[in-house]
Amino acid sequence: LLHRVHIKEQMRAEIAKQVKEQVDSQIVEYIPVPLRQQAAEGKKQLEKVRASLHNSESRISNSNVDILNLDEALATVLTSEGTRSDYFPADLRSLLSYDNDATKKLVKDYGLVEAEESEMNIKRFLVHIGEQWAVGNVFSRLTYKGKPKV
């Protein structure tokens, strides 16, 4: 009799264990993404939206920069990671003083197609930060025989 009670208890324990394992493995299909995970994903999306808004505002500001005022500050545009590039220039004078390696690193930080010539990299960067109208004029107005007037 004692032996039967012990066997029944073991069977109940084993059944309870197996049921728990099955429920745990199948419940994931029926319960939505955990709240913490949703919050983390929402926070990441919010950070991306904030960075996008910041970049839009910066591009609008940069589109109003006077191309002939080389010392006017440029509004910072963030990289795709939401950070400021170490190579982001303070103003056009700084940008035009970059050597070829610096311009390559700058366009690379922003995920732009890298060119061999510094001038092309600067033009791509200017378009990226909102200076579209100036690209055609920047080197013709600001250079003398291919050298920046800085």
XYZ file of C-alpha atoms in Angstrom:
150
model
C 0.000 0.000 0.000
C 2.778 2.423 0.887
C 4.533 1.439 -2.295
C 1.444 2.315 -4.409
C 1.100 5.733 -2.774
C 4.764 6.430 -3.493
C 4.364 5.393 -7.149
C 1.262 7.599 -7.535
C 3.140 10.589 -6.085
C 6.047 10.005 -8.459
C 3.639 9.730 -11.400
C 1.883 12.966 -10.413
C 5.226 14.741 -10.029
C 6.425 13.458 -13.416
C 3.163 14.433 -15.128
C 3.282 17.905 -13.533
C 6.887 18.300 -14.685
C 6.076 17.266 -18.263
C 2.989 19.489 -18.392
C 5.034 22.467 -17.176
C 7.713 21.819 -19.808
C 5.109 21.583 -22.569
C 3.256 24.700 -21.419
C 6.516 26.663 -21.150
C 7.589 25.625 -24.637
C 4.206 26.348 -26.274
C 3.174 29.478 -24.394
C 5.640 31.579 -26.378
C 3.468 31.061 -29.462
C 0.379 32.490 -27.770
C 1.718 35.304 -25.603
C 2.938 38.456 -27.340
C 6.429 39.886 -27.015
C 7.285 40.514 -23.354
C 6.624 44.028 -22.106
C 10.299 44.701 -21.303
C 11.295 43.742 -24.819
C 8.543 45.973 -26.237
C 9.779 48.855 -24.073
C 13.379 48.344 -25.215
C 12.326 48.228 -28.877
C 10.164 51.306 -28.395
C 13.084 53.151 -26.821
C 15.343 52.255 -29.771
C 12.695 53.448 -32.230
C 12.271 56.682 -30.275
C 16.045 57.277 -30.364
C 16.037 56.759 -34.143
C 13.134 59.178 -34.550
C 14.889 61.777 -32.377
C 18.099 61.406 -34.407
C 16.123 61.703 -37.634
C 14.363 64.839 -36.386
C 17.698 66.297 -35.255
C 19.205 65.581 -38.686
C 16.227 67.129 -40.490
C 16.506 70.293 -38.406
C 20.283 70.384 -38.953
C 19.892 69.979 -42.712
C 17.370 72.839 -42.802
C 19.796 74.993 -40.819
C 22.729 74.000 -43.034
C 20.742 74.807 -46.176
C 20.660 78.420 -44.951
C 24.417 78.687 -44.364
C 25.986 81.420 -46.485
C 28.470 79.568 -48.673
C 30.697 82.669 -48.777
C 30.876 82.908 -44.983
C 33.411 80.169 -44.332
C 33.274 80.649 -40.564
C 29.510 80.195 -40.127
C 28.902 77.158 -37.927
C 27.445 74.010 -39.451
C 24.652 72.239 -37.605
C 25.730 68.727 -36.668
C 24.230 65.835 -38.622
C 24.364 62.519 -36.786
C 25.601 59.238 -38.260
C 23.317 56.233 -38.756
C 24.335 55.122 -35.244
C 22.971 58.389 -33.853
C 26.383 59.790 -32.969
C 28.427 62.767 -34.134
C 31.379 61.886 -36.334
C 34.759 62.860 -34.933
C 35.429 64.331 -38.384
C 32.329 66.556 -38.536
C 33.638 70.048 -39.368
C 32.754 73.076 -37.279
C 32.375 75.228 -40.397
C 33.114 75.332 -44.128
C 36.643 76.646 -43.565
C 37.435 73.555 -41.503
C 35.895 71.273 -44.106
C 37.843 72.852 -46.952
C 41.085 72.479 -45.004
C 40.666 68.682 -44.667
C 43.207 66.557 -46.475
C 42.127 63.665 -48.691
C 42.334 61.086 -45.878
C 40.139 63.181 -43.578
C 37.473 63.656 -46.256
C 37.470 59.897 -46.909
C 37.024 59.178 -43.199
C 34.260 61.772 -43.002
C 32.179 60.302 -45.841
C 32.827 56.793 -44.527
C 31.467 57.769 -41.087
C 28.224 58.830 -42.772
C 27.961 55.759 -45.001
C 28.446 57.785 -48.173
C 30.157 56.449 -51.275
C 33.838 57.253 -50.955
C 35.639 58.867 -53.895
C 39.361 59.111 -54.508
C 39.254 62.896 -54.898
C 38.798 65.112 -51.871
C 36.622 67.547 -53.846
C 34.077 64.837 -54.682
C 33.973 63.673 -51.059
C 33.371 67.242 -49.883
C 30.571 67.688 -52.423
C 28.907 64.443 -51.300
C 29.198 65.473 -47.691
C 27.735 68.932 -48.376
C 24.730 67.360 -50.088
C 24.319 64.954 -47.172
C 24.229 67.742 -44.577
C 21.778 69.909 -46.525
C 23.985 72.164 -48.659
C 22.568 71.000 -52.020
C 22.413 74.415 -53.683
C 26.021 75.197 -52.843
C 27.639 72.082 -54.249
C 27.936 73.416 -57.783
C 29.293 76.727 -56.568
C 31.447 75.805 -53.609
C 34.627 75.075 -55.505
C 34.171 77.623 -58.270
C 33.575 80.447 -55.756
C 35.909 79.301 -53.023
C 38.929 78.109 -54.974
C 41.625 79.716 -56.980
C 43.415 77.456 -59.467
C 42.189 74.358 -57.609
C 43.359 75.517 -54.157
C 40.883 76.446 -51.401
C 40.759 80.144 -50.453
C 40.913 79.574 -46.701
